[in-house]
Short mmCIF file of C-alpha atoms in Angstrom, two decimals:
data_model
loop_
_atom_site.label_atom_id
_atom_site.label_comp_id
_atom_site.label_asym_id
_atom_site.label_seq_id
_atom_site.Cartn_x
_atom_site.Cartn_y
_atom_site.Cartn_z
CA MET A 224 12.37 -68.75 -6.54
CA ALA A 225 8.95 -67.33 -7.20
CA PRO A 226 8.71 -63.53 -7.23
CA PRO A 227 7.01 -61.93 -4.23
CA PRO A 228 3.28 -61.34 -4.65
CA LEU A 229 2.27 -57.96 -5.95
CA VAL A 230 0.88 -55.70 -3.28
CA PRO A 231 -1.87 -53.41 -4.57
CA ALA A 232 -1.27 -49.72 -4.17
CA GLU A 233 -3.01 -48.32 -1.14
CA HIS A 234 -6.18 -46.45 -2.01
CA PRO A 235 -6.94 -43.11 -0.44
CA SER A 236 -9.17 -43.21 2.63
CA ARG A 237 -12.75 -42.82 1.49
CA LEU A 238 -14.34 -39.72 2.93
CA SER A 239 -18.03 -39.59 3.64
CA ALA A 240 -19.90 -36.58 2.30
CA ALA A 241 -19.91 -35.15 5.83
CA ASP A 242 -16.16 -35.76 6.28
CA LEU A 243 -15.38 -34.10 2.96
CA GLU A 244 -17.55 -31.10 3.80
CA GLU A 245 -15.92 -30.73 7.22
CA ILE A 246 -12.36 -30.89 5.88
CA CYS A 247 -13.18 -28.43 3.09
CA ALA A 248 -14.71 -26.09 5.69
CA ILE A 249 -11.49 -26.20 7.75
CA ILE A 250 -9.39 -25.45 4.66
CA TYR A 251 -11.70 -22.58 3.71
CA LYS A 252 -11.76 -21.06 7.19
CA ARG A 253 -7.97 -21.19 7.50
CA SER A 254 -7.00 -20.16 3.97
CA GLY A 255 -9.95 -18.95 1.87
CA MET A 256 -9.30 -21.71 -0.68
CA VAL A 257 -12.44 -23.39 -1.99
CA PHE A 258 -12.57 -27.16 -2.45
CA GLY A 259 -15.49 -29.53 -2.81
CA GLU A 260 -16.80 -32.77 -4.29
CA THR A 261 -15.17 -32.13 -7.68
CA LYS A 262 -11.76 -32.33 -5.97
CA ARG A 263 -12.62 -35.44 -3.91
CA TYR A 264 -9.78 -37.68 -5.14
CA TYR A 265 -7.24 -34.86 -4.79
CA ILE A 266 -8.40 -34.28 -1.19
CA GLU A 267 -8.56 -37.96 -0.27
CA ARG A 268 -4.99 -38.61 -1.42
CA ARG A 269 -3.60 -35.85 0.76
CA VAL A 270 -5.74 -36.73 3.75
CA THR A 271 -4.70 -40.39 3.46
CA ASP A 272 -1.03 -39.41 3.54
CA LEU A 273 -1.54 -37.20 6.59
CA ILE A 274 -3.59 -39.85 8.44
CA HIS A 275 -0.76 -42.35 7.96
CA GLN A 276 1.91 -39.84 8.99
CA ARG A 277 0.02 -38.95 12.16
CA LYS A 278 -1.06 -42.56 12.85
CA ALA A 279 -4.56 -41.19 13.30
CA GLN A 280 -6.07 -44.51 12.05
CA THR A 281 -9.45 -43.05 11.05
CA VAL A 282 -10.71 -39.99 9.23
CA ARG A 283 -12.73 -38.93 12.26
CA ASN A 284 -9.67 -39.12 14.49
CA TYR A 285 -7.78 -36.97 12.02
CA ILE A 286 -10.57 -34.37 11.83
CA SER A 287 -10.59 -34.20 15.65
CA LEU A 288 -6.84 -33.59 15.51
CA LEU A 289 -7.35 -30.80 12.97
CA ARG A 290 -9.88 -29.09 15.20
CA SER A 291 -7.76 -29.31 18.35
CA ASP A 292 -4.30 -28.55 16.96
CA MET A 293 -3.65 -25.39 14.92
CA ARG A 294 -0.27 -26.73 13.85
CA GLU A 295 -1.97 -29.77 12.31
CA SER A 296 -4.37 -27.59 10.31
CA GLU A 297 -1.33 -25.60 9.13
CA ILE A 298 0.25 -28.81 7.83
CA LEU A 299 -3.01 -29.63 6.05
CA ILE A 300 -3.06 -26.20 4.39
CA ASN A 301 0.60 -26.61 3.34
CA SER A 302 -0.33 -29.82 1.51
CA PHE A 303 -3.00 -28.01 -0.54
CA THR A 304 -1.08 -24.90 -1.62
CA VAL A 305 0.03 -24.59 -5.25
CA ASN A 306 3.69 -23.58 -5.54
CA GLU A 307 4.21 -23.56 -9.31
CA THR A 308 6.39 -20.56 -10.16
CA TYR A 309 9.63 -19.48 -11.82
CA PHE A 310 11.90 -16.46 -12.10
CA TYR A 311 10.73 -13.50 -14.23
CA ARG A 312 7.18 -14.83 -14.43
CA GLU A 313 4.88 -12.29 -16.12
CA GLN A 314 7.94 -10.19 -16.90
CA HIS A 315 5.82 -7.37 -18.35
CA GLN A 316 4.73 -6.51 -14.80
CA LEU A 317 8.35 -6.26 -13.68
CA ALA A 318 8.94 -3.90 -16.60
CA CYS A 319 5.90 -1.91 -15.49
CA LEU A 320 7.34 -1.72 -11.98
CA SER A 321 10.60 -0.14 -13.10
CA ASN A 322 9.25 1.92 -16.03
CA SER A 323 6.02 3.30 -14.55
CA ILE A 324 5.03 2.32 -11.02
CA LEU A 325 8.20 3.28 -9.16
CA PRO A 326 8.69 6.56 -11.11
CA ASP A 327 5.18 7.53 -9.99
CA ILE A 328 5.77 6.49 -6.37
CA ILE A 329 9.01 8.44 -5.96
CA ARG A 330 7.27 11.70 -6.87
CA SER A 331 6.23 11.85 -3.22
CA LYS A 332 9.53 10.55 -1.83
CA GLY A 333 13.04 11.89 -1.49
CA PRO A 334 16.41 10.20 -2.05
CA GLY A 335 17.07 7.64 0.66
CA ASP A 336 13.40 7.20 1.52
CA ARG A 337 12.05 3.70 1.96
CA ILE A 338 10.06 1.93 -0.77
CA ARG A 339 8.31 -1.24 0.40
CA ILE A 340 7.26 -4.03 -1.99
CA TRP A 341 5.29 -7.10 -0.88
CA SER A 342 5.03 -10.43 -2.69
CA MET A 343 2.06 -12.53 -1.52
CA PRO A 344 2.02 -15.48 -2.00
CA CYS A 345 5.76 -15.72 -2.50
CA SER A 346 5.94 -19.53 -2.77
CA SER A 347 9.57 -20.75 -2.86
CA GLY A 348 10.93 -17.25 -3.37
CA GLU A 349 11.14 -16.87 -7.14
CA GLU A 350 8.85 -13.84 -7.26
CA PRO A 351 10.37 -11.60 -4.55
CA TYR A 352 13.86 -12.54 -5.66
CA SER A 353 12.84 -11.74 -9.25
CA ILE A 354 11.78 -8.27 -8.11
CA ALA A 355 15.16 -7.72 -6.44
CA LEU A 356 17.05 -8.98 -9.50
CA TRP A 357 14.97 -6.96 -11.93
CA LEU A 358 15.43 -3.71 -10.06
CA LEU A 359 19.18 -4.23 -9.77
CA GLU A 360 19.41 -4.77 -13.48
CA ASN A 361 16.76 -2.41 -14.84
CA TRP A 362 16.05 0.53 -12.51
CA ARG A 363 18.81 3.13 -12.59
CA LEU A 364 17.63 4.68 -9.30
CA VAL A 365 17.79 1.40 -7.37
CA ASP A 366 20.63 2.67 -5.16
CA ALA A 367 19.03 6.05 -4.52
CA TYR A 368 16.24 4.61 -2.33
CA ASN A 369 15.95 2.20 0.56
CA ILE A 370 14.07 -0.66 -1.09
CA GLU A 371 12.56 -3.26 1.22
CA ILE A 372 11.10 -6.42 -0.31
CA VAL A 373 8.94 -8.76 1.79
CA GLY A 374 7.79 -12.21 0.74
CA SER A 375 4.89 -13.92 2.53
CA ASP A 376 3.05 -17.21 2.18
CA ILE A 377 0.60 -19.27 4.19
CA ASP A 378 2.75 -22.37 3.53
CA THR A 379 5.41 -22.41 6.24
CA ALA A 380 7.41 -25.23 4.63
CA ILE A 381 7.74 -23.37 1.33
CA LEU A 382 8.83 -20.21 3.18
CA GLN A 383 11.80 -22.07 4.62
CA GLN A 384 12.67 -23.29 1.14
CA ALA A 385 12.56 -19.67 -0.08
CA ILE A 386 14.92 -18.54 2.66
CA GLU A 387 17.46 -21.22 1.72
CA GLY A 388 17.43 -20.05 -1.91
CA TYR A 389 18.14 -23.24 -3.88
CA PHE A 390 16.57 -23.49 -7.34
CA GLY A 391 16.42 -26.04 -10.15
CA HIS A 392 16.39 -25.73 -13.93
CA ARG A 393 12.64 -25.21 -14.20
CA SER A 394 12.69 -22.21 -11.87
CA LEU A 395 15.67 -20.66 -13.62
CA SER A 396 14.83 -21.44 -17.26
CA ARG A 397 13.54 -17.92 -18.12
CA LEU A 398 16.60 -16.08 -16.81
CA PRO A 399 19.23 -14.70 -19.22
CA ALA A 400 22.52 -16.63 -19.07
CA ASP A 401 24.51 -13.67 -17.77
CA ILE A 402 22.05 -13.15 -14.89
CA LEU A 403 22.32 -16.82 -14.03
CA GLU A 404 26.11 -16.70 -13.95
CA ARG A 405 26.39 -13.51 -11.92
CA TYR A 406 23.76 -14.16 -9.28
CA PHE A 407 23.56 -17.94 -8.84
CA GLU A 408 26.22 -20.32 -7.59
CA PRO A 409 26.29 -23.92 -8.93
CA GLU A 410 25.31 -26.60 -6.43
CA GLU A 411 24.87 -30.37 -6.48
CA ASP A 412 22.03 -32.12 -8.34
CA GLN A 413 22.03 -29.45 -11.07
CA GLN A 414 20.72 -26.86 -8.67
CA ARG A 415 21.93 -23.31 -8.18
CA ARG A 416 21.83 -21.13 -5.09
CA LEU A 417 21.11 -17.43 -5.13
CA ILE A 418 24.09 -15.44 -3.82
CA SER A 419 23.87 -14.44 -0.17
CA ASP A 420 23.62 -10.68 -0.81
CA LEU A 421 20.39 -11.19 -2.73
CA ARG A 422 19.01 -13.78 -0.31
CA GLU A 423 19.50 -11.27 2.48
CA SER A 424 17.77 -8.52 0.49
CA VAL A 425 14.35 -10.16 0.92
CA ILE A 426 12.53 -10.53 4.25
CA PHE A 427 10.26 -13.58 4.54
CA ALA A 428 7.30 -13.76 6.93
CA LYS A 429 4.27 -15.99 7.26
CA GLY A 430 1.02 -14.37 6.17
CA ASN A 431 -2.57 -15.40 5.49
CA ILE A 432 -4.31 -13.02 3.09
CA ILE A 433 -7.74 -13.58 4.65
CA ASP A 434 -6.52 -13.23 8.24
CA ARG A 435 -6.08 -9.56 9.15
CA GLN A 436 -4.30 -10.38 12.40
CA SER A 437 -1.57 -12.37 10.63
CA LEU A 438 -0.84 -9.37 8.38
CA ALA A 439 -0.95 -6.48 10.84
CA ALA A 440 2.74 -6.69 11.81
CA LEU A 441 3.90 -6.45 8.19
CA GLY A 442 3.30 -2.70 7.97
CA LEU A 443 2.32 -0.72 4.89
CA PHE A 444 3.57 -1.16 1.34
CA ASP A 445 3.92 0.97 -1.79
CA VAL A 446 3.52 -1.97 -4.19
CA ILE A 447 1.93 -5.40 -3.72
CA PHE A 448 2.31 -8.36 -6.07
CA CYS A 449 -0.60 -10.74 -5.39
CA ARG A 450 -0.75 -12.88 -8.49
CA ASN A 451 -2.78 -16.01 -9.20
CA LEU A 452 -4.13 -16.36 -5.67
CA LEU A 453 -7.63 -14.86 -5.79
CA ILE A 454 -8.65 -17.38 -8.47
CA TYR A 455 -8.75 -20.05 -5.74
CA PHE A 456 -11.21 -18.05 -3.60
CA ASP A 457 -14.96 -17.66 -3.65
CA GLU A 458 -16.57 -14.21 -3.75
CA ALA A 459 -16.64 -13.74 0.04
CA ALA A 460 -12.98 -14.69 0.47
CA ARG A 461 -11.95 -12.45 -2.44
CA GLU A 462 -13.72 -9.51 -0.83
CA THR A 463 -11.96 -10.20 2.49
CA ALA A 464 -8.62 -10.43 0.70
CA ALA A 465 -9.29 -7.17 -1.15
CA ARG A 466 -10.06 -5.35 2.11
CA ASN A 467 -6.86 -6.65 3.65
CA LEU A 468 -4.77 -5.74 0.60
CA HIS A 469 -6.26 -2.26 0.62
CA GLY A 470 -5.42 -1.92 4.30
CA LEU A 471 -1.78 -2.76 3.65
CA LEU A 472 -1.22 -0.19 0.89
CA ASN A 473 0.09 3.30 1.40
CA PRO A 474 -2.16 6.00 -0.14
CA GLY A 475 -1.85 5.78 -3.90
CA GLY A 476 -0.09 2.41 -3.70
CA TYR A 477 -0.28 -0.19 -6.46
CA ILE A 478 -1.26 -3.84 -6.68
CA CYS A 479 -0.35 -6.26 -9.47
CA LEU A 480 -2.65 -9.25 -10.00
CA GLY A 481 -2.41 -12.30 -12.26
CA HIS A 482 -3.40 -11.89 -15.89
CA THR A 483 -6.78 -13.64 -15.38
CA GLU A 484 -7.68 -11.63 -12.26
CA SER A 485 -9.42 -8.27 -11.97
CA MET A 486 -9.81 -6.15 -8.86
CA SER A 487 -12.55 -4.12 -10.58
CA ARG A 488 -15.00 -7.00 -10.11
CA ILE A 489 -14.13 -7.38 -6.42
CA SER A 490 -13.65 -3.98 -4.79
CA GLU A 491 -14.33 -0.30 -5.48
CA THR A 492 -11.33 0.74 -3.39
CA PHE A 493 -8.95 0.23 -6.35
CA GLU A 494 -8.91 1.82 -9.77
CA PRO A 495 -7.37 0.22 -12.86
CA VAL A 496 -4.36 2.03 -14.32
CA ARG A 497 -3.27 1.22 -17.86
CA PHE A 498 0.48 1.68 -18.21
CA GLN A 499 2.49 0.91 -21.32
CA ASP A 500 3.65 -2.49 -20.02
CA ALA A 501 0.68 -3.67 -17.95
CA ILE A 502 -2.68 -2.92 -16.37
CA VAL A 503 -2.37 -2.63 -12.60
CA TYR A 504 -4.58 -1.32 -9.77
CA ARG A 505 -4.09 1.76 -7.61
CA GLU A 506 -5.43 2.38 -4.12
CA THR A 507 -8.08 5.09 -4.31
CA GLY A 508 -8.07 6.30 -0.71
CA THR A 509 -11.68 5.24 -0.17
CA GLY A 510 -12.93 2.66 2.30
CA GLU A 511 -11.15 1.40 5.40
CA TRP A 512 -9.51 -1.73 6.74
CA MET A 513 -12.55 -3.23 8.35
CA SER A 514 -12.40 -6.01 10.92
#
């Protein structure tokens, strides 16, 4: 019997220049992420998949759906977010948190007072859970204060994954063996699940860093980890994000950025602080959370 004929792989739907510009504008408006012609193939692959899933048949039908249905634009944004992360990433900043940032913050607090830490974007949960793990293991005053850790992301699907707390080898590869054994339970498919006490120690909530309204209910924080997000924004979106971050910090609060990012080039409402373990940024008390 002759083998069945080979079926060529389906090519991504070809976007006209106007289609590409319109889709990129929707992504930018909803998320602040900047895409363009240089990412055409990357965009076309994802749009093709979504057109087929929605049975939209044409690119124009799909764009009409994006404009009329906020949930559909949310699904589009989810498909473009980058969720590469792992436990204890940029560990020097975690050391800075326990060695320098928190000792400074508690000078104006008493035992039992609340300390709020925000991880944005939190992706599948590795970063906020890392903060909880690190403080349990490395900050001797962890039980003397009411520490509240919040993880937020624009990607609603990845937030649900974070809540469930299952992780594979790649996410866990930087953790010491004793931490792995004490805080993670073996599961099927070589995965491990974070123990329930630690899963329950982090609150997860949807948030869009360029949308003030989506952040207002989160309250104020003493420390914000916002790492490797601003690099995807243009200047205008970075300035919007900086204003919103400033508006969410308590007076004198701190923000930790990725190693290639600098708040000094974006906003005058933060000042760099050089600690032994890391350079971070402190809220200066100037400016306001503008609409």
